[in-house]
CSV table of C-alpha atoms in Angstrom, one decimal:
chain,number,residue,atom,x,y,z
F,195,UNK,CA,4.5,3.0,-31.8
F,196,UNK,CA,4.1,-1.0,-32.0
F,197,UNK,CA,4.3,-3.2,-28.7
F,198,UNK,CA,5.8,-6.5,-29.2
F,199,UNK,CA,3.9,-8.4,-26.4
F,200,UNK,CA,5.5,-11.9,-25.3
F,201,UNK,CA,3.5,-15.2,-25.7
F,202,UNK,CA,1.4,-16.6,-22.8
F,203,UNK,CA,3.4,-20.3,-23.7
F,204,UNK,CA,6.2,-18.6,-22.2
F,205,UNK,CA,4.8,-19.0,-18.6
F,206,UNK,CA,5.2,-20.9,-15.5
F,207,UNK,CA,2.0,-19.8,-14.0
F,208,UNK,CA,-1.6,-20.7,-14.8
F,209,UNK,CA,-3.3,-18.7,-17.6
F,210,UNK,CA,-6.8,-17.3,-18.3
F,211,UNK,CA,-8.3,-16.4,-21.3
F,212,UNK,CA,-10.8,-13.4,-21.6
F,213,UNK,CA,-12.5,-11.7,-24.3
F,214,UNK,CA,-11.4,-8.2,-25.3
F,215,UNK,CA,-15.2,-7.5,-26.8
F,216,UNK,CA,-16.4,-8.2,-22.9
F,217,UNK,CA,-14.5,-5.6,-21.2
F,218,UNK,CA,-16.9,-2.9,-19.6
F,219,UNK,CA,-19.7,-5.8,-20.3
F,220,UNK,CA,-19.5,-9.1,-18.8
F,221,UNK,CA,-15.9,-7.9,-16.8
F,222,UNK,CA,-17.2,-5.1,-15.1
F,223,UNK,CA,-14.0,-2.3,-14.6
F,224,UNK,CA,-13.7,-2.0,-10.5
F,225,UNK,CA,-10.3,0.1,-10.7
F,226,UNK,CA,-7.4,1.7,-12.7
F,227,UNK,CA,-3.9,2.5,-12.0
F,228,UNK,CA,-0.6,4.3,-13.7
F,229,UNK,CA,-0.4,0.7,-16.0
F,230,UNK,CA,-3.5,0.0,-16.4
F,231,UNK,CA,-7.3,-1.4,-15.7
F,232,UNK,CA,-8.8,-3.6,-13.3
F,233,UNK,CA,-11.9,-6.0,-14.0
F,234,UNK,CA,-13.8,-8.1,-11.9
F,235,UNK,CA,-13.5,-11.7,-13.5
F,236,UNK,CA,-16.0,-13.4,-11.3
F,237,UNK,CA,-17.1,-13.4,-7.4
F,238,UNK,CA,-13.7,-15.1,-6.8
F,239,UNK,CA,-11.3,-13.1,-9.5
F,240,UNK,CA,-10.2,-9.8,-10.4
F,241,UNK,CA,-7.6,-8.8,-13.2
F,242,UNK,CA,-5.5,-6.3,-14.3
F,243,UNK,CA,-4.7,-5.4,-17.9
F,244,UNK,CA,-1.6,-3.2,-18.7
F,245,UNK,CA,-3.2,-1.4,-21.1
F,246,UNK,CA,-1.0,1.7,-20.7
F,247,UNK,CA,2.4,0.1,-20.8
F,248,UNK,CA,3.7,1.6,-24.3
F,249,UNK,CA,7.4,0.4,-24.3
F,250,UNK,CA,7.8,-3.5,-25.0
F,251,UNK,CA,10.8,-4.0,-22.8
F,252,UNK,CA,9.0,-2.3,-19.8
F,253,UNK,CA,6.3,-5.0,-20.2
F,254,UNK,CA,8.4,-8.0,-20.8
F,255,UNK,CA,10.2,-7.3,-17.5
F,256,UNK,CA,7.0,-6.8,-15.6
F,257,UNK,CA,5.9,-10.2,-16.3
F,258,UNK,CA,9.4,-11.6,-15.7
F,259,UNK,CA,8.7,-9.8,-12.3
F,260,UNK,CA,5.4,-11.0,-11.8
F,261,UNK,CA,6.7,-14.6,-12.4
F,262,UNK,CA,8.7,-13.7,-9.3
F,263,UNK,CA,5.8,-12.3,-7.3
F,264,UNK,CA,3.6,-15.1,-8.0
F,265,UNK,CA,5.8,-17.2,-5.9
F,266,UNK,CA,4.9,-15.5,-2.5
F,267,UNK,CA,1.8,-16.3,-0.5
F,268,UNK,CA,0.8,-14.3,2.6
F,269,UNK,CA,-2.7,-14.0,3.5
F,270,UNK,CA,-2.8,-10.0,3.5
F,271,UNK,CA,-1.3,-9.9,0.1
F,272,UNK,CA,-3.2,-10.2,-3.1
F,273,UNK,CA,-0.1,-11.3,-5.3
F,274,UNK,CA,-0.4,-12.2,-8.8
F,275,UNK,CA,-1.8,-15.8,-9.4
F,276,UNK,CA,-1.7,-16.1,-13.2
F,277,UNK,CA,-1.6,-14.5,-16.3
F,278,UNK,CA,-4.2,-13.1,-18.5
F,279,UNK,CA,-4.4,-12.8,-22.3
F,280,UNK,CA,-7.2,-12.4,-25.3
F,281,UNK,CA,-7.6,-15.3,-27.8
F,282,UNK,CA,-4.2,-14.5,-29.7
F,283,UNK,CA,-2.6,-15.9,-26.2
F,284,UNK,CA,-0.2,-12.4,-25.9
F,285,UNK,CA,0.5,-11.4,-22.2
F,286,UNK,CA,-1.9,-8.4,-21.1
F,287,UNK,CA,-2.1,-9.1,-17.5
F,288,UNK,CA,-2.6,-11.0,-14.4
F,289,UNK,CA,-5.0,-12.2,-12.3
F,290,UNK,CA,-5.5,-12.2,-8.4
F,291,UNK,CA,-7.8,-12.9,-5.7
F,292,UNK,CA,-11.1,-10.4,-5.3
F,293,UNK,CA,-11.5,-8.8,-2.1
F,294,UNK,CA,-14.9,-8.5,-0.9
F,295,UNK,CA,-14.8,-5.4,1.3
F,296,UNK,CA,-16.1,-4.9,4.7
F,297,UNK,CA,-19.1,-2.6,4.7
F,298,UNK,CA,-18.7,1.4,5.4
F,299,UNK,CA,-15.2,0.7,5.1
F,300,UNK,CA,-13.5,-0.6,2.3
F,301,UNK,CA,-10.1,0.5,2.8
F,302,UNK,CA,-7.7,2.0,4.7
F,303,UNK,CA,-8.7,5.4,3.6
F,304,UNK,CA,-12.2,4.8,5.3
F,305,UNK,CA,-11.0,4.0,8.7
F,306,UNK,CA,-11.5,7.4,10.3
F,307,UNK,CA,-15.3,7.0,9.5
F,308,UNK,CA,-15.4,3.8,11.7
F,309,UNK,CA,-14.9,6.6,14.6
F,310,UNK,CA,-13.9,3.5,17.2
F,311,UNK,CA,-10.3,4.2,18.1
F,312,UNK,CA,-9.9,0.8,19.4
F,313,UNK,CA,-10.7,-0.8,15.8
F,314,UNK,CA,-8.7,1.5,13.7
F,315,UNK,CA,-5.8,0.5,16.1
F,316,UNK,CA,-6.5,-3.3,15.8
F,317,UNK,CA,-6.3,-3.3,11.9
F,318,UNK,CA,-3.7,-0.6,12.1
F,319,UNK,CA,-1.5,-3.4,14.0
F,320,UNK,CA,-2.7,-6.4,11.5
F,321,UNK,CA,-1.7,-4.0,8.5
F,322,UNK,CA,1.8,-3.6,10.0
F,323,UNK,CA,2.3,-7.1,11.0
F,324,UNK,CA,1.5,-7.9,7.5
F,325,UNK,CA,4.2,-5.2,6.5
F,326,UNK,CA,6.8,-6.9,8.8
F,327,UNK,CA,6.1,-10.1,7.1
F,328,UNK,CA,6.6,-9.1,3.6
F,329,UNK,CA,9.6,-7.0,4.4
F,330,UNK,CA,11.4,-9.9,5.9
F,331,UNK,CA,10.5,-11.9,2.2
F,332,UNK,CA,12.9,-9.0,0.3
F,333,UNK,CA,10.1,-7.1,-0.4
F,334,UNK,CA,9.3,-3.3,-0.6
F,335,UNK,CA,5.6,-1.7,-0.9
F,336,UNK,CA,6.7,1.7,-2.0
F,337,UNK,CA,3.2,3.2,-2.9
F,338,UNK,CA,1.3,3.0,0.6
F,339,UNK,CA,-1.7,4.5,0.4
F,340,UNK,CA,-5.2,4.0,2.0
F,341,UNK,CA,-6.8,2.9,-0.9
F,342,UNK,CA,-4.2,0.0,-1.6
F,343,UNK,CA,-4.7,-1.8,1.5
F,344,UNK,CA,-8.4,-3.0,1.9
F,345,UNK,CA,-10.4,-4.2,4.8
F,346,UNK,CA,-12.2,-8.0,4.1
F,347,UNK,CA,-15.7,-8.5,5.9
F,348,UNK,CA,-14.0,-10.3,8.5
F,349,UNK,CA,-11.7,-6.9,9.7
F,350,UNK,CA,-8.6,-8.4,7.6
F,351,UNK,CA,-6.0,-6.0,6.0
F,352,UNK,CA,-5.6,-7.0,2.3
F,353,UNK,CA,-2.7,-5.4,0.3
F,354,UNK,CA,-3.5,-5.1,-3.4
F,355,UNK,CA,-2.1,-3.4,-6.4
F,356,UNK,CA,1.0,-5.6,-5.6
F,357,UNK,CA,2.5,-5.8,-9.2
F,358,UNK,CA,4.2,-2.6,-8.7
F,359,UNK,CA,6.3,-3.6,-5.7
F,360,UNK,CA,10.3,-4.0,-5.7
F,361,UNK,CA,11.4,-7.8,-5.2
F,362,UNK,CA,14.9,-9.0,-5.8
F,363,UNK,CA,16.2,-7.2,-9.0
F,364,UNK,CA,13.3,-5.8,-10.1
F,365,UNK,CA,12.4,-2.2,-8.9
F,366,UNK,CA,8.9,-0.4,-8.9
F,367,UNK,CA,7.6,0.3,-12.5
F,368,UNK,CA,5.7,3.2,-11.4
F,369,UNK,CA,8.1,5.7,-9.6
F,370,UNK,CA,5.5,7.1,-6.9
F,371,UNK,CA,6.1,10.5,-5.2
F,372,UNK,CA,5.6,9.1,-1.7
F,373,UNK,CA,9.0,6.8,-2.0
F,374,UNK,CA,10.5,10.1,-2.1
F,375,UNK,CA,9.1,11.9,1.0
F,376,UNK,CA,11.1,10.7,3.7
F,377,UNK,CA,14.5,11.9,1.9
F,378,UNK,CA,12.7,15.3,1.0
F,379,UNK,CA,11.6,15.8,4.3
F,380,UNK,CA,15.0,15.1,6.2
F,381,UNK,CA,17.6,15.6,3.4
F,382,UNK,CA,19.4,12.5,3.5
F,383,UNK,CA,19.4,8.9,2.2
F,384,UNK,CA,17.4,6.5,3.7
F,385,UNK,CA,16.7,2.5,3.1
F,386,UNK,CA,14.0,1.5,1.1
F,387,UNK,CA,12.7,-0.1,4.7
F,388,UNK,CA,12.7,2.8,6.4
F,389,UNK,CA,10.8,4.7,3.9
F,390,UNK,CA,7.6,2.3,4.0
F,391,UNK,CA,7.5,2.1,7.9
F,392,UNK,CA,7.8,6.1,7.6
F,393,UNK,CA,5.0,6.0,5.1
F,394,UNK,CA,2.5,3.5,6.8
F,395,UNK,CA,3.1,5.3,9.9
F,396,UNK,CA,2.1,8.4,8.6
F,397,UNK,CA,-1.0,6.7,7.5
F,398,UNK,CA,-1.7,5.1,10.5
F,399,UNK,CA,-1.5,8.6,12.7
F,400,UNK,CA,-3.4,10.1,10.3
F,401,UNK,CA,-6.3,7.5,10.7
F,402,UNK,CA,-6.1,8.1,14.1
F,403,UNK,CA,-6.5,12.1,14.3
F,404,UNK,CA,-8.4,14.4,12.5
F,405,UNK,CA,-8.3,18.2,11.4
F,406,UNK,CA,-4.4,18.1,10.0
F,407,UNK,CA,-2.6,16.5,7.0
F,408,UNK,CA,0.3,15.2,7.9
F,409,UNK,CA,1.7,14.4,4.1
F,410,UNK,CA,0.8,18.1,3.5
F,411,UNK,CA,2.8,19.5,6.4
F,412,UNK,CA,5.8,17.0,6.7
F,413,UNK,CA,8.5,18.7,8.5
F,414,UNK,CA,10.7,18.2,11.4
F,415,UNK,CA,9.0,21.1,13.1
F,416,UNK,CA,5.8,19.9,12.8
F,417,UNK,CA,6.6,16.2,13.6
F,418,UNK,CA,8.1,17.2,17.1
F,419,UNK,CA,5.1,19.5,17.9
F,420,UNK,CA,2.7,16.5,17.0
F,421,UNK,CA,4.7,13.8,18.8
F,422,UNK,CA,4.3,16.4,21.7
F,423,UNK,CA,0.7,17.1,21.5
F,424,UNK,CA,-0.1,13.3,21.6
F,425,UNK,CA,-2.0,12.0,24.5
F,426,UNK,CA,0.7,9.0,24.8
F,427,UNK,CA,3.0,7.7,27.1
F,428,UNK,CA,6.9,8.9,26.9
F,429,UNK,CA,7.8,5.3,25.4
F,430,UNK,CA,5.3,5.8,22.9
F,431,UNK,CA,6.1,9.2,21.6
F,432,UNK,CA,9.9,8.2,21.9
F,433,UNK,CA,9.0,5.6,19.2
F,434,UNK,CA,7.3,8.1,17.0
F,435,UNK,CA,10.0,10.3,17.3
F,436,UNK,CA,12.3,7.6,16.0
F,437,UNK,CA,10.1,6.9,13.0
F,438,UNK,CA,9.1,10.7,12.7
F,439,UNK,CA,13.1,12.2,12.6
F,440,UNK,CA,16.2,11.4,10.3
F,441,UNK,CA,16.8,8.6,12.5
F,442,UNK,CA,17.7,5.2,10.5
F,443,UNK,CA,16.8,1.8,11.2
F,444,UNK,CA,13.1,2.6,12.0
F,445,UNK,CA,11.1,1.1,14.3
F,446,UNK,CA,7.6,-0.5,13.0
F,447,UNK,CA,5.0,1.3,14.4
F,448,UNK,CA,2.4,-1.7,15.4
F,449,UNK,CA,4.2,-2.4,18.6
F,450,UNK,CA,4.2,1.3,19.5
F,451,UNK,CA,0.4,1.4,18.7
F,452,UNK,CA,-0.3,-1.1,20.7
F,453,UNK,CA,0.9,0.6,24.1
F,454,UNK,CA,-1.8,3.3,23.1
F,455,UNK,CA,-4.9,3.5,25.3
F,456,UNK,CA,-7.8,2.9,22.6
F,457,UNK,CA,-10.3,4.4,25.3
F,458,UNK,CA,-8.1,8.1,25.5
F,459,UNK,CA,-8.7,10.8,22.6
F,460,UNK,CA,-4.8,11.1,21.2
F,461,UNK,CA,-5.0,14.7,20.6
F,462,UNK,CA,-7.5,17.5,21.6
F,463,UNK,CA,-8.7,20.1,19.3
F,464,UNK,CA,-7.4,22.9,20.5
F,465,UNK,CA,-3.6,21.2,20.3
F,466,UNK,CA,-4.7,20.6,16.4
F,467,UNK,CA,-5.3,24.0,16.0
F,468,UNK,CA,-1.9,25.1,17.5
F,469,UNK,CA,-0.3,22.2,15.2
F,470,UNK,CA,-1.3,23.6,11.9
F,471,UNK,CA,-0.4,27.2,12.8
F,472,UNK,CA,3.6,25.8,12.5
């Protein structure tokens, strides 16, 4: 199938021209996703090429959304900054800022390696505050996973792969199974905002406990037991129960995490064993 690509002249954004033959050499590959490949341009910039989008209309709408997303600014989000093309000046992708990752903990999938509950809570609360801010701008993240939330060298969360976000009239370009987890678990409709809160809260609690996998064991009975076994106050348990239940208009987890004592172990190994038997 021949893909018709939009012209780089048709944009309000800055444009970066790269050499197609220099991919993997001058521009090393540093990642990939469902729609394309990410390359490092220099010490401050990365770019993503939509190599795997095979529909002209899908690609056209993708760039329309990027024009909108590029107008957003937030220190915690690596939104598109401009477009990328080759010498033929067709739209191939976009560029954004490079995150210089923290040593030993590049992203939120590595948080448990810190073995420091106080630090983990600090980073989780910062990222939740960022999600609250971007929700107020009308953005829905959808694909919330540890690898998409990096930590820079100063311990600041940086959300990457932002081009798939839902914003204004534009939905998710790649439907991720995670966006359906909440509805599948409790068999009812929830708002996209509630889904984001649920997904991030699972990531947060998973970062604080070991020996059980929340994403695999999602059920009302499991969440009830998990919350009952946690060594936290009733106020924290009530807040978590609102998130991990069929309740709508869920609270953000950041203010709940602030009430957890970082010096106390969240759950005992014995209770993890009990939890996994459910």
